[in-house]
PDB file of C-alpha atoms and ligand atoms in Angstrom:
ATOM      1  CA  UNK A 233      -3.908   8.821 -34.404  1.00 53.00           C
ATOM      2  CA  UNK A 234      -3.970   8.065 -38.093  1.00 65.00           C
ATOM      3  CA  UNK A 235      -4.189  11.789 -39.564  1.00 76.00           C
ATOM      4  CA  UNK A 236      -7.345  13.024 -39.593  1.00 79.00           C
ATOM      5  CA  UNK A 237      -7.546  16.283 -40.860  1.00 79.00           C
ATOM      6  CA  UNK A 238      -7.966  19.567 -38.734  1.00 81.00           C
ATOM      7  CA  UNK A 239     -10.508  20.926 -41.588  1.00 78.00           C
ATOM      8  CA  UNK A 240     -12.623  17.794 -41.288  1.00 81.00           C
ATOM      9  CA  UNK A 241     -16.523  18.474 -40.607  1.00 76.00           C
ATOM     10  CA  UNK A 242     -16.879  15.556 -37.797  1.00 82.00           C
ATOM     11  CA  UNK A 243     -12.737  16.418 -37.536  1.00 82.00           C
ATOM     12  CA  UNK A 244     -13.595  16.625 -32.626  1.00 85.00           C
ATOM     13  CA  UNK A 245     -15.882  13.687 -33.365  1.00 86.00           C
ATOM     14  CA  UNK A 246     -13.558  11.496 -34.649  1.00 88.00           C
ATOM     15  CA  UNK A 247     -10.097  12.642 -32.555  1.00 91.00           C
ATOM     16  CA  UNK A 248     -12.939  11.539 -29.615  1.00 94.00           C
ATOM     17  CA  UNK A 249     -13.722   7.912 -31.436  1.00 94.00           C
ATOM     18  CA  UNK A 250      -9.591   7.394 -31.930  1.00 94.00           C
ATOM     19  CA  UNK A 251      -9.027   8.264 -27.948  1.00 95.00           C
ATOM     20  CA  UNK A 252     -11.047   6.182 -27.190  1.00 97.00           C
ATOM     21  CA  UNK A 253      -9.602   3.195 -28.894  1.00 97.00           C
ATOM     22  CA  UNK A 254      -6.349   3.848 -27.983  1.00 97.00           C
ATOM     23  CA  UNK A 255      -7.224   4.547 -24.184  1.00 98.00           C
ATOM     24  CA  UNK A 256      -9.240   0.570 -24.423  1.00 98.00           C
ATOM     25  CA  UNK A 257      -5.142  -0.121 -26.138  1.00 98.00           C
ATOM     26  CA  UNK A 258      -3.291   1.145 -23.256  1.00 97.00           C
ATOM     27  CA  UNK A 259      -6.228  -1.221 -20.723  1.00 98.00           C
ATOM     28  CA  UNK A 260      -7.703   2.390 -19.578  1.00 98.00           C
ATOM     29  CA  UNK A 261     -11.155   2.199 -21.498  1.00 98.00           C
ATOM     30  CA  UNK A 262     -13.325  -1.180 -21.340  1.00 98.00           C
ATOM     31  CA  UNK A 263     -14.267  -2.468 -25.201  1.00 97.00           C
ATOM     32  CA  UNK A 264     -17.993  -2.101 -24.035  1.00 96.00           C
ATOM     33  CA  UNK A 265     -16.498   1.453 -23.554  1.00 97.00           C
ATOM     34  CA  UNK A 266     -16.520   1.430 -27.103  1.00 97.00           C
ATOM     35  CA  UNK A 267     -20.206   0.677 -27.248  1.00 97.00           C
ATOM     36  CA  UNK A 268     -21.027   2.535 -25.133  1.00 97.00           C
ATOM     37  CA  UNK A 269     -19.308   5.930 -26.546  1.00 97.00           C
ATOM     38  CA  UNK A 270     -21.427   4.774 -29.788  1.00 96.00           C
ATOM     39  CA  UNK A 271     -24.562   5.372 -27.620  1.00 96.00           C
ATOM     40  CA  UNK A 272     -23.218   9.233 -26.428  1.00 97.00           C
ATOM     41  CA  UNK A 273     -22.457  10.013 -29.282  1.00 95.00           C
ATOM     42  CA  UNK A 274     -26.155   9.617 -30.875  1.00 95.00           C
ATOM     43  CA  UNK A 275     -28.280  11.542 -28.978  1.00 97.00           C
ATOM     44  CA  UNK A 276     -25.459  13.906 -28.383  1.00 96.00           C
ATOM     45  CA  UNK A 277     -26.396  14.072 -32.375  1.00 92.00           C
ATOM     46  CA  UNK A 278     -29.862  14.621 -30.773  1.00 95.00           C
ATOM     47  CA  UNK A 279     -29.226  17.843 -28.394  1.00 96.00           C
ATOM     48  CA  UNK A 280     -27.228  19.755 -31.011  1.00 94.00           C
ATOM     49  CA  UNK A 281     -23.969  18.570 -29.307  1.00 95.00           C
ATOM     50  CA  UNK A 282     -23.900  21.659 -27.667  1.00 96.00           C
ATOM     51  CA  UNK A 283     -24.508  22.738 -24.152  1.00 98.00           C
ATOM     52  CA  UNK A 284     -28.105  23.618 -24.057  1.00 98.00           C
ATOM     53  CA  UNK A 285     -30.009  24.990 -21.300  1.00 98.00           C
ATOM     54  CA  UNK A 286     -31.401  22.058 -19.286  1.00 98.00           C
ATOM     55  CA  UNK A 287     -28.116  20.848 -19.328  1.00 98.00           C
ATOM     56  CA  UNK A 288     -26.484  24.111 -18.015  1.00 98.00           C
ATOM     57  CA  UNK A 289     -28.894  24.142 -15.108  1.00 98.00           C
ATOM     58  CA  UNK A 290     -27.753  20.912 -13.670  1.00 98.00           C
ATOM     59  CA  UNK A 291     -24.933  21.863 -14.272  1.00 98.00           C
ATOM     60  CA  UNK A 292     -24.991  24.554 -12.019  1.00 98.00           C
ATOM     61  CA  UNK A 293     -27.715  22.456  -9.750  1.00 98.00           C
ATOM     62  CA  UNK A 294     -24.876  20.014  -9.255  1.00 98.00           C
ATOM     63  CA  UNK A 295     -21.996  22.329  -7.932  1.00 98.00           C
ATOM     64  CA  UNK A 296     -23.636  23.767  -5.935  1.00 98.00           C
ATOM     65  CA  UNK A 297     -24.892  19.599  -4.259  1.00 98.00           C
ATOM     66  CA  UNK A 298     -21.177  19.614  -4.399  1.00 98.00           C
ATOM     67  CA  UNK A 299     -19.927  22.778  -2.744  1.00 98.00           C
ATOM     68  CA  UNK A 300     -22.566  22.115   0.232  1.00 98.00           C
ATOM     69  CA  UNK A 301     -21.652  18.444   0.920  1.00 98.00           C
ATOM     70  CA  UNK A 302     -20.145  17.744   3.922  1.00 98.00           C
ATOM     71  CA  UNK A 303     -18.185  14.407   1.923  1.00 98.00           C
ATOM     72  CA  UNK A 304     -18.221  14.870  -1.642  1.00 98.00           C
ATOM     73  CA  UNK A 305     -17.231  11.897  -3.634  1.00 98.00           C
ATOM     74  CA  UNK A 306     -16.149  12.094  -7.310  1.00 98.00           C
ATOM     75  CA  UNK A 307     -16.606   8.974  -9.314  1.00 98.00           C
ATOM     76  CA  UNK A 308     -14.516   8.122 -12.188  1.00 98.00           C
ATOM     77  CA  UNK A 309     -15.070   5.499 -15.192  1.00 98.00           C
ATOM     78  CA  UNK A 310     -12.539   4.435 -17.841  1.00 98.00           C
ATOM     79  CA  UNK A 311     -14.704   6.784 -21.061  1.00 98.00           C
ATOM     80  CA  UNK A 312     -14.640   9.135 -18.048  1.00 98.00           C
ATOM     81  CA  UNK A 313     -10.849   9.429 -17.518  1.00 98.00           C
ATOM     82  CA  UNK A 314     -10.487   9.012 -21.018  1.00 98.00           C
ATOM     83  CA  UNK A 315     -12.141  11.435 -22.197  1.00 98.00           C
ATOM     84  CA  UNK A 316     -12.216  13.705 -19.025  1.00 98.00           C
ATOM     85  CA  UNK A 317      -9.253  12.771 -16.734  1.00 98.00           C
ATOM     86  CA  UNK A 318      -7.725  16.093 -15.791  1.00 98.00           C
ATOM     87  CA  UNK A 319     -10.822  18.199 -16.062  1.00 97.00           C
ATOM     88  CA  UNK A 320     -12.634  15.743 -13.547  1.00 98.00           C
ATOM     89  CA  UNK A 321      -8.945  16.147 -11.008  1.00 98.00           C
ATOM     90  CA  UNK A 322      -9.324  19.647 -11.940  1.00 97.00           C
ATOM     91  CA  UNK A 323     -13.287  19.813 -10.129  1.00 97.00           C
ATOM     92  CA  UNK A 324     -12.184  17.434  -7.987  1.00 97.00           C
ATOM     93  CA  UNK A 325      -9.621  20.086  -6.198  1.00 96.00           C
ATOM     94  CA  UNK A 326     -12.382  23.070  -6.484  1.00 95.00           C
ATOM     95  CA  UNK A 327     -14.770  20.844  -4.680  1.00 94.00           C
ATOM     96  CA  UNK A 328     -12.098  19.533  -2.025  1.00 95.00           C
ATOM     97  CA  UNK A 329     -13.429  16.137  -3.144  1.00 97.00           C
ATOM     98  CA  UNK A 330     -12.688  12.538  -3.222  1.00 97.00           C
ATOM     99  CA  UNK A 331     -11.599  10.638  -6.636  1.00 98.00           C
ATOM    100  CA  UNK A 332     -12.657   6.715  -6.833  1.00 98.00           C
ATOM    101  CA  UNK A 333     -12.030   4.540  -9.786  1.00 98.00           C
ATOM    102  CA  UNK A 334     -14.474   2.561  -9.371  1.00 96.00           C
ATOM    103  CA  UNK A 335     -15.594   0.296 -12.450  1.00 96.00           C
ATOM    104  CA  UNK A 336     -18.285  -1.584 -13.719  1.00 94.00           C
ATOM    105  CA  UNK A 337     -16.166  -3.645 -15.995  1.00 93.00           C
ATOM    106  CA  UNK A 338     -14.514  -3.939 -13.372  1.00 95.00           C
ATOM    107  CA  UNK A 339     -10.427  -5.768 -13.045  1.00 96.00           C
ATOM    108  CA  UNK A 340      -7.636  -4.930 -10.350  1.00 96.00           C
ATOM    109  CA  UNK A 341      -5.483  -4.544 -13.068  1.00 97.00           C
ATOM    110  CA  UNK A 342      -7.880  -1.980 -14.843  1.00 98.00           C
ATOM    111  CA  UNK A 343      -8.741   0.043 -11.922  1.00 98.00           C
ATOM    112  CA  UNK A 344      -4.522   0.230 -11.182  1.00 98.00           C
ATOM    113  CA  UNK A 345      -3.609   1.289 -15.160  1.00 98.00           C
ATOM    114  CA  UNK A 346      -6.756   3.717 -14.337  1.00 98.00           C
ATOM    115  CA  UNK A 347      -5.318   5.163 -10.813  1.00 98.00           C
ATOM    116  CA  UNK A 348      -1.551   5.536 -12.758  1.00 98.00           C
ATOM    117  CA  UNK A 349      -3.678   7.472 -15.206  1.00 98.00           C
ATOM    118  CA  UNK A 350      -4.478  10.213 -13.634  1.00 98.00           C
ATOM    119  CA  UNK A 351      -1.629  11.069 -11.280  1.00 98.00           C
ATOM    120  CA  UNK A 352       0.699  11.009 -14.378  1.00 98.00           C
ATOM    121  CA  UNK A 353      -2.029  14.122 -15.259  1.00 98.00           C
ATOM    122  CA  UNK A 354      -2.392  15.341 -11.019  1.00 97.00           C
ATOM    123  CA  UNK A 355      -4.877  13.370  -9.318  1.00 97.00           C
ATOM    124  CA  UNK A 356      -3.847  12.198  -5.913  1.00 95.00           C
ATOM    125  CA  UNK A 357      -4.662  10.928  -3.509  1.00 96.00           C
ATOM    126  CA  UNK A 358      -7.485   8.251  -5.635  1.00 98.00           C
ATOM    127  CA  UNK A 359      -8.953   5.789  -4.289  1.00 98.00           C
ATOM    128  CA  UNK A 360      -9.791   2.424  -6.033  1.00 97.00           C
ATOM    129  CA  UNK A 361      -7.905  -0.273  -5.702  1.00 97.00           C
ATOM    130  CA  UNK A 362      -7.808  -2.265  -2.366  1.00 96.00           C
ATOM    131  CA  UNK A 363     -11.569  -1.864  -1.308  1.00 97.00           C
ATOM    132  CA  UNK A 364     -12.486  -2.347   2.065  1.00 97.00           C
ATOM    133  CA  UNK A 365     -16.504  -1.895   1.300  1.00 97.00           C
ATOM    134  CA  UNK A 366     -19.311  -2.811  -0.729  1.00 96.00           C
ATOM    135  CA  UNK A 367     -22.277  -1.037  -1.846  1.00 96.00           C
ATOM    136  CA  UNK A 368     -25.397  -3.319  -0.825  1.00 95.00           C
ATOM    137  CA  UNK A 369     -27.561  -4.796  -3.543  1.00 92.00           C
ATOM    138  CA  UNK A 370     -24.835  -4.574  -5.854  1.00 91.00           C
ATOM    139  CA  UNK A 371     -23.382  -8.279  -6.804  1.00 83.00           C
ATOM    140  CA  UNK A 372     -20.186  -8.497  -7.779  1.00 81.00           C
ATOM    141  CA  UNK A 373     -17.471  -6.426  -7.828  1.00 88.00           C
ATOM    142  CA  UNK A 374     -19.651  -4.087  -9.978  1.00 87.00           C
ATOM    143  CA  UNK A 375     -20.369  -3.296  -5.710  1.00 93.00           C
ATOM    144  CA  UNK A 376     -17.047  -3.016  -4.763  1.00 96.00           C
ATOM    145  CA  UNK A 377     -15.961   0.368  -3.299  1.00 97.00           C
ATOM    146  CA  UNK A 378     -13.852   2.221  -0.425  1.00 97.00           C
ATOM    147  CA  UNK A 379     -14.842   3.806   2.893  1.00 97.00           C
ATOM    148  CA  UNK A 380     -13.885   6.682   3.129  1.00 97.00           C
ATOM    149  CA  UNK A 381     -14.313   7.031  -0.293  1.00 98.00           C
ATOM    150  CA  UNK A 382     -18.433   6.554  -2.417  1.00 98.00           C
ATOM    151  CA  UNK A 383     -19.450   4.028   0.553  1.00 98.00           C
ATOM    152  CA  UNK A 384     -19.055   7.045   2.966  1.00 98.00           C
ATOM    153  CA  UNK A 385     -19.556  10.219   0.564  1.00 98.00           C
ATOM    154  CA  UNK A 386     -23.207  11.634   1.238  1.00 98.00           C
ATOM    155  CA  UNK A 387     -22.602  13.239  -2.769  1.00 98.00           C
ATOM    156  CA  UNK A 388     -21.630  11.456  -5.116  1.00 98.00           C
ATOM    157  CA  UNK A 389     -20.687  12.952  -9.094  1.00 98.00           C
ATOM    158  CA  UNK A 390     -21.531   9.782 -11.403  1.00 97.00           C
ATOM    159  CA  UNK A 391     -20.852  10.505 -15.116  1.00 98.00           C
ATOM    160  CA  UNK A 392     -21.977   7.213 -17.698  1.00 97.00           C
ATOM    161  CA  UNK A 393     -22.769   5.390 -14.661  1.00 92.00           C
ATOM    162  CA  UNK A 394     -25.006   1.655 -14.776  1.00 87.00           C
ATOM    163  CA  UNK A 395     -28.650   1.805 -13.639  1.00 89.00           C
ATOM    164  CA  UNK A 396     -28.947  -1.039 -11.223  1.00 91.00           C
ATOM    165  CA  UNK A 397     -25.791   1.198  -9.493  1.00 93.00           C
ATOM    166  CA  UNK A 398     -27.918   4.824  -9.432  1.00 95.00           C
ATOM    167  CA  UNK A 399     -30.051   3.327  -8.286  1.00 96.00           C
ATOM    168  CA  UNK A 400     -27.055   1.703  -5.466  1.00 96.00           C
ATOM    169  CA  UNK A 401     -26.526   4.561  -4.236  1.00 97.00           C
ATOM    170  CA  UNK A 402     -29.372   6.654  -3.682  1.00 97.00           C
ATOM    171  CA  UNK A 403     -30.790   3.364  -1.667  1.00 97.00           C
ATOM    172  CA  UNK A 404     -27.545   3.889   0.752  1.00 97.00           C
ATOM    173  CA  UNK A 405     -28.945   8.083   1.553  1.00 97.00           C
ATOM    174  CA  UNK A 406     -26.423   9.601  -1.549  1.00 98.00           C
ATOM    175  CA  UNK A 407     -28.012  12.370  -3.224  1.00 98.00           C
ATOM    176  CA  UNK A 408     -27.017  11.240  -7.205  1.00 98.00           C
ATOM    177  CA  UNK A 409     -25.356  13.628  -9.868  1.00 98.00           C
ATOM    178  CA  UNK A 410     -24.812  11.931 -13.255  1.00 98.00           C
ATOM    179  CA  UNK A 411     -24.327  12.962 -16.359  1.00 98.00           C
ATOM    180  CA  UNK A 412     -25.332  11.352 -18.935  1.00 98.00           C
ATOM    181  CA  UNK A 413     -26.783  12.227 -22.730  1.00 98.00           C
ATOM    182  CA  UNK A 414     -29.050   9.527 -22.413  1.00 97.00           C
ATOM    183  CA  UNK A 415     -32.508  11.320 -20.878  1.00 97.00           C
ATOM    184  CA  UNK A 416     -33.950   8.000 -21.685  1.00 96.00           C
ATOM    185  CA  UNK A 417     -31.720   5.741 -19.214  1.00 96.00           C
ATOM    186  CA  UNK A 418     -32.425   4.946 -15.341  1.00 96.00           C
ATOM    187  CA  UNK A 419     -29.379   6.225 -14.617  1.00 96.00           C
ATOM    188  CA  UNK A 420     -30.582   9.591 -16.007  1.00 97.00           C
ATOM    189  CA  UNK A 421     -34.492   9.189 -14.395  1.00 97.00           C
ATOM    190  CA  UNK A 422     -32.727   7.528 -10.747  1.00 97.00           C
ATOM    191  CA  UNK A 423     -30.126  11.019 -10.044  1.00 98.00           C
ATOM    192  CA  UNK A 424     -30.876  14.126  -7.986  1.00 98.00           C
ATOM    193  CA  UNK A 425     -29.931  15.998 -10.427  1.00 98.00           C
ATOM    194  CA  UNK A 426     -28.668  14.626 -15.132  1.00 98.00           C
ATOM    195  CA  UNK A 427     -26.629  16.016 -16.613  1.00 98.00           C
ATOM    196  CA  UNK A 428     -28.070  15.520 -19.861  1.00 98.00           C
ATOM    197  CA  UNK A 429     -24.265  16.564 -21.914  1.00 98.00           C
ATOM    198  CA  UNK A 430     -21.752  14.931 -23.747  1.00 98.00           C
ATOM    199  CA  UNK A 431     -19.431  14.584 -19.756  1.00 98.00           C
ATOM    200  CA  UNK A 432     -16.110  16.418 -22.787  1.00 97.00           C
ATOM    201  CA  UNK A 433     -18.091  20.080 -22.330  1.00 97.00           C
ATOM    202  CA  UNK A 434     -19.933  18.954 -18.543  1.00 98.00           C
ATOM    203  CA  UNK A 435     -16.958  18.554 -16.834  1.00 98.00           C
ATOM    204  CA  UNK A 436     -15.039  22.279 -17.823  1.00 98.00           C
ATOM    205  CA  UNK A 437     -18.242  23.729 -17.693  1.00 98.00           C
ATOM    206  CA  UNK A 438     -18.919  22.021 -14.237  1.00 98.00           C
ATOM    207  CA  UNK A 439     -15.009  23.247 -13.637  1.00 97.00           C
ATOM    208  CA  UNK A 440     -15.842  27.146 -14.618  1.00 97.00           C
ATOM    209  CA  UNK A 441     -19.469  27.695 -12.188  1.00 98.00           C
ATOM    210  CA  UNK A 442     -17.551  25.901  -9.214  1.00 97.00           C
ATOM    211  CA  UNK A 443     -14.521  29.203  -9.824  1.00 95.00           C
ATOM    212  CA  UNK A 444     -16.832  31.502  -9.237  1.00 96.00           C
ATOM    213  CA  UNK A 445     -20.069  29.772  -6.797  1.00 97.00           C
ATOM    214  CA  UNK A 446     -17.298  28.010  -4.473  1.00 94.00           C
ATOM    215  CA  UNK A 447     -17.887  32.240  -3.326  1.00 95.00           C
ATOM    216  CA  UNK A 448     -21.757  31.873  -3.263  1.00 97.00           C
ATOM    217  CA  UNK A 449     -23.255  31.397   0.421  1.00 97.00           C
ATOM    218  CA  UNK A 450     -24.697  28.013   1.384  1.00 98.00           C
ATOM    219  CA  UNK A 451     -28.127  29.450   1.322  1.00 98.00           C
ATOM    220  CA  UNK A 452     -27.961  31.208  -1.706  1.00 98.00           C
ATOM    221  CA  UNK A 453     -26.071  27.241  -2.869  1.00 98.00           C
ATOM    222  CA  UNK A 454     -29.644  25.661  -0.740  1.00 98.00           C
ATOM    223  CA  UNK A 455     -31.964  28.564  -3.332  1.00 98.00           C
ATOM    224  CA  UNK A 456     -30.000  26.537  -6.718  1.00 98.00           C
ATOM    225  CA  UNK A 457     -31.578  23.780  -4.864  1.00 98.00           C
ATOM    226  CA  UNK A 458     -34.227  23.702  -3.980  1.00 98.00           C
ATOM    227  CA  UNK A 459     -35.221  25.457  -7.440  1.00 98.00           C
ATOM    228  CA  UNK A 460     -33.688  22.815  -9.346  1.00 98.00           C
ATOM    229  CA  UNK A 461     -36.819  20.204 -10.830  1.00 98.00           C
ATOM    230  CA  UNK A 462     -34.386  17.064 -12.688  1.00 98.00           C
ATOM    231  CA  UNK A 463     -37.546  16.416 -13.844  1.00 98.00           C
ATOM    232  CA  UNK A 464     -37.707  19.079 -15.662  1.00 98.00           C
ATOM    233  CA  UNK A 465     -34.689  18.913 -16.873  1.00 98.00           C
ATOM    234  CA  UNK A 466     -35.371  15.681 -17.998  1.00 98.00           C
ATOM    235  CA  UNK A 467     -38.435  16.493 -19.786  1.00 98.00           C
ATOM    236  CA  UNK A 468     -36.958  19.519 -21.999  1.00 98.00           C
ATOM    237  CA  UNK A 469     -34.320  17.015 -23.354  1.00 98.00           C
ATOM    238  CA  UNK A 470     -36.337  15.436 -24.766  1.00 97.00           C
ATOM    239  CA  UNK A 471     -38.511  17.720 -25.483  1.00 97.00           C
ATOM    240  CA  UNK A 472     -35.311  19.211 -27.309  1.00 97.00           C
ATOM    241  CA  UNK A 473     -34.574  15.363 -29.082  1.00 96.00           C
ATOM    242  CA  UNK A 474     -37.971  15.648 -30.625  1.00 93.00           C
ATOM    243  CA  UNK A 475     -37.451  19.106 -31.201  1.00 92.00           C
ATOM    244  CA  UNK A 476     -34.466  18.017 -33.311  1.00 90.00           C
ATOM    245  CA  UNK A 477     -35.760  14.354 -34.559  1.00 85.00           C
ATOM    246  CA  UNK A 478     -38.908  16.532 -36.160  1.00 82.00           C
ATOM    247  CA  UNK A 479     -36.521  18.700 -38.160  1.00 76.00           C
ATOM    248  CA  UNK A 480     -34.975  15.893 -39.139  1.00 71.00           C
ATOM    249  CA  UNK A 481     -37.379  14.328 -40.598  1.00 68.00           C
ATOM    250  CA  UNK A 482     -38.628  17.953 -42.347  1.00 70.00           C
ATOM    251  CA  UNK A 483     -35.386  17.209 -44.424  1.00 65.00           C
ATOM    252  CA  UNK A 484     -34.921  16.486 -48.417  1.00 62.00           C
ATOM    253  CA  UNK A 485     -33.005  14.999 -50.256  1.00 55.00           C
TER     254      UNK A 485
HETATM  255  O1  PTJ B 215     -15.157   1.604 -17.350  1.00 75.96           O
HETATM  256  P1  PTJ B 215     -16.000   0.917 -16.809  1.00 75.96           P
HETATM  257  O2  PTJ B 215     -16.212  -0.924 -16.930  1.00 75.96           O
HETATM  258  O3  PTJ B 215     -16.445   1.402 -15.280  1.00 75.96           O
HETATM  259  O4  PTJ B 215     -17.229   0.634 -18.423  1.00 75.96           O
HETATM  260  C1  PTJ B 215     -17.179   2.432 -18.259  1.00 75.96           C
HETATM  261  C2  PTJ B 215     -19.580   2.242 -18.996  1.00 75.96           C
HETATM  262  C3  PTJ B 215     -19.353   3.084 -19.814  1.00 75.96           C
HETATM  263  C4  PTJ B 215     -18.639   0.841 -19.878  1.00 75.96           C
HETATM  264  C5  PTJ B 215     -20.636   1.041 -18.422  1.00 75.96           C
HETATM  265  O5  PTJ B 215     -21.046   1.927 -17.103  1.00 75.96           O
HETATM  266  C6  PTJ B 215     -20.992   1.470 -19.294  1.00 75.96           C
HETATM  267  O6  PTJ B 215     -22.183   0.082 -19.824  1.00 75.96           O
HETATM  268  O7  PTJ B 215     -22.172   2.221 -18.893  1.00 75.96           O
HETATM  269  P2  PTJ B 215     -23.846   2.103 -19.685  1.00 75.96           P
HETATM  270  O8  PTJ B 215     -24.429   1.649 -18.711  1.00 75.96           O
HETATM  271  O9  PTJ B 215     -23.468   1.723 -21.494  1.00 75.96           O
HETATM  272  O10 PTJ B 215     -24.248   3.556 -19.691  1.00 75.96           O
HETATM  273  C7  PTJ B 215     -23.194   5.407 -20.423  1.00 75.96           C
HETATM  274  C8  PTJ B 215     -24.158   5.723 -20.817  1.00 75.96           C
HETATM  275  O11 PTJ B 215     -23.180   7.174 -19.993  1.00 75.96           O
HETATM  276  C9  PTJ B 215     -25.621   5.577 -21.838  1.00 75.96           C
HETATM  277  O12 PTJ B 215     -25.928   6.488 -21.109  1.00 75.96           O
HETATM  278  C10 PTJ B 215     -24.225   6.682 -22.748  1.00 75.96           C
HETATM  279  O13 PTJ B 215     -25.341   7.769 -23.970  1.00 75.96           O
HETATM  280  C11 PTJ B 215     -23.924   7.668 -22.373  1.00 75.96           C
HETATM  281  N1  PTJ B 215     -22.421   7.875 -22.793  1.00 75.96           N
HETATM  282  C12 PTJ B 215     -21.620   7.909 -22.602  1.00 75.96           C
HETATM  283  N2  PTJ B 215     -20.172   8.656 -24.054  1.00 75.96           N
HETATM  284  C13 PTJ B 215     -21.507   9.850 -23.309  1.00 75.96           C
HETATM  285  C14 PTJ B 215     -22.517   9.626 -22.035  1.00 75.96           C
HETATM  286  N3  PTJ B 215     -22.556  10.799 -21.827  1.00 75.96           N
HETATM  287  C15 PTJ B 215     -22.120  12.047 -21.071  1.00 75.96           C
HETATM  288  N4  PTJ B 215     -20.727  11.988 -22.291  1.00 75.96           N
HETATM  289  C16 PTJ B 215     -20.401  11.130 -23.030  1.00 75.96           C
HETATM  290  N5  PTJ B 215     -19.283  11.262 -23.250  1.00 75.96           N
END
C-alpha cells in the first residue's frame, strides 16, 4: 500500500485499486483484470456508487434462485477472488453451493493461486484444477470446467463474466445470475438475473439476505422469481445512469 490517507475523499476506491494491483502481482488477478476494474469503476460512478433499488431487487431474486437450486455453483475469477473472496465463500456456504475457479485468461498457475488464496480464507473443496469437462461452443481453455461443478450445475452465479460464456451457459439450460456494473454488457443482457452493483457491495448484501431468506418456504421463493423481470431491472439501471449523467450535464464550473 502506498499510504493513502483515510481522509482522502476517494479512499475506498483508491485502496481497492491498490488491492487489485497487489493481487495481480501475487498472480491472482490477470493484467486484463485491471482494465476490467477501470470499466467497472466508471459504471459505478454513473450509478452513484451505491446499491440502487434495481440492484437490491436483483440481489433478492438471485438469492431466491440460488436457494431453490438443486445444484448451485459459484464461479470465481481473479477479480472476484480479489474483491470479494471471503464474502463469496460465506455466500456459497449459506447456499450449500460448490465454488469453482473458472478463468477467462486461464493459466493453471493462476487457477492454483486462486484456489490456495480462497483456501487461506476458509474455502473448502474448491474446484478448478484438473478440469474434466467442457462448456459446449467455447473454444480453448475458456470452456474448461468441472463435471461436479459448473458443468452439472442448474444455477450458476458468475460475477464479472464474459458474454460468450454467459451465453454458452444459458444454452446448456442453466439459470445464470451475474453481477456486472455495466447494464449494456452482453453478459448483463444474456443473464436471467443481472445485479448491476459493485461485487464488493452485492455479495455481502446477498449473504445478509440469504441468512433471512433461508427461512422462507419454496413457494415464497418461487413467488419472488415469478414477479422478477430482468428487462425491467436493466431498463431501471439505464434510466438511473441517464438521470445521473443529465444532472452532471447541468453542472456548471
Ligand atoms: O480472472 P479472469 O481471467 O477470469 O478474467 C476476469 C476478467 C474480469 C478480466 C474477464 O472476465 C473480463 O475480461 O471481463 P470483461 O469482459 O471485461 O467484463 C467484466 C465486466 O465486469 C465489465 O462489464 C465491468 O463493467 C464489470 N465489472 C468490473 N468491475 C466490477 C464489475 N462489476 C461488478 N463489480 C465490479 N467491481
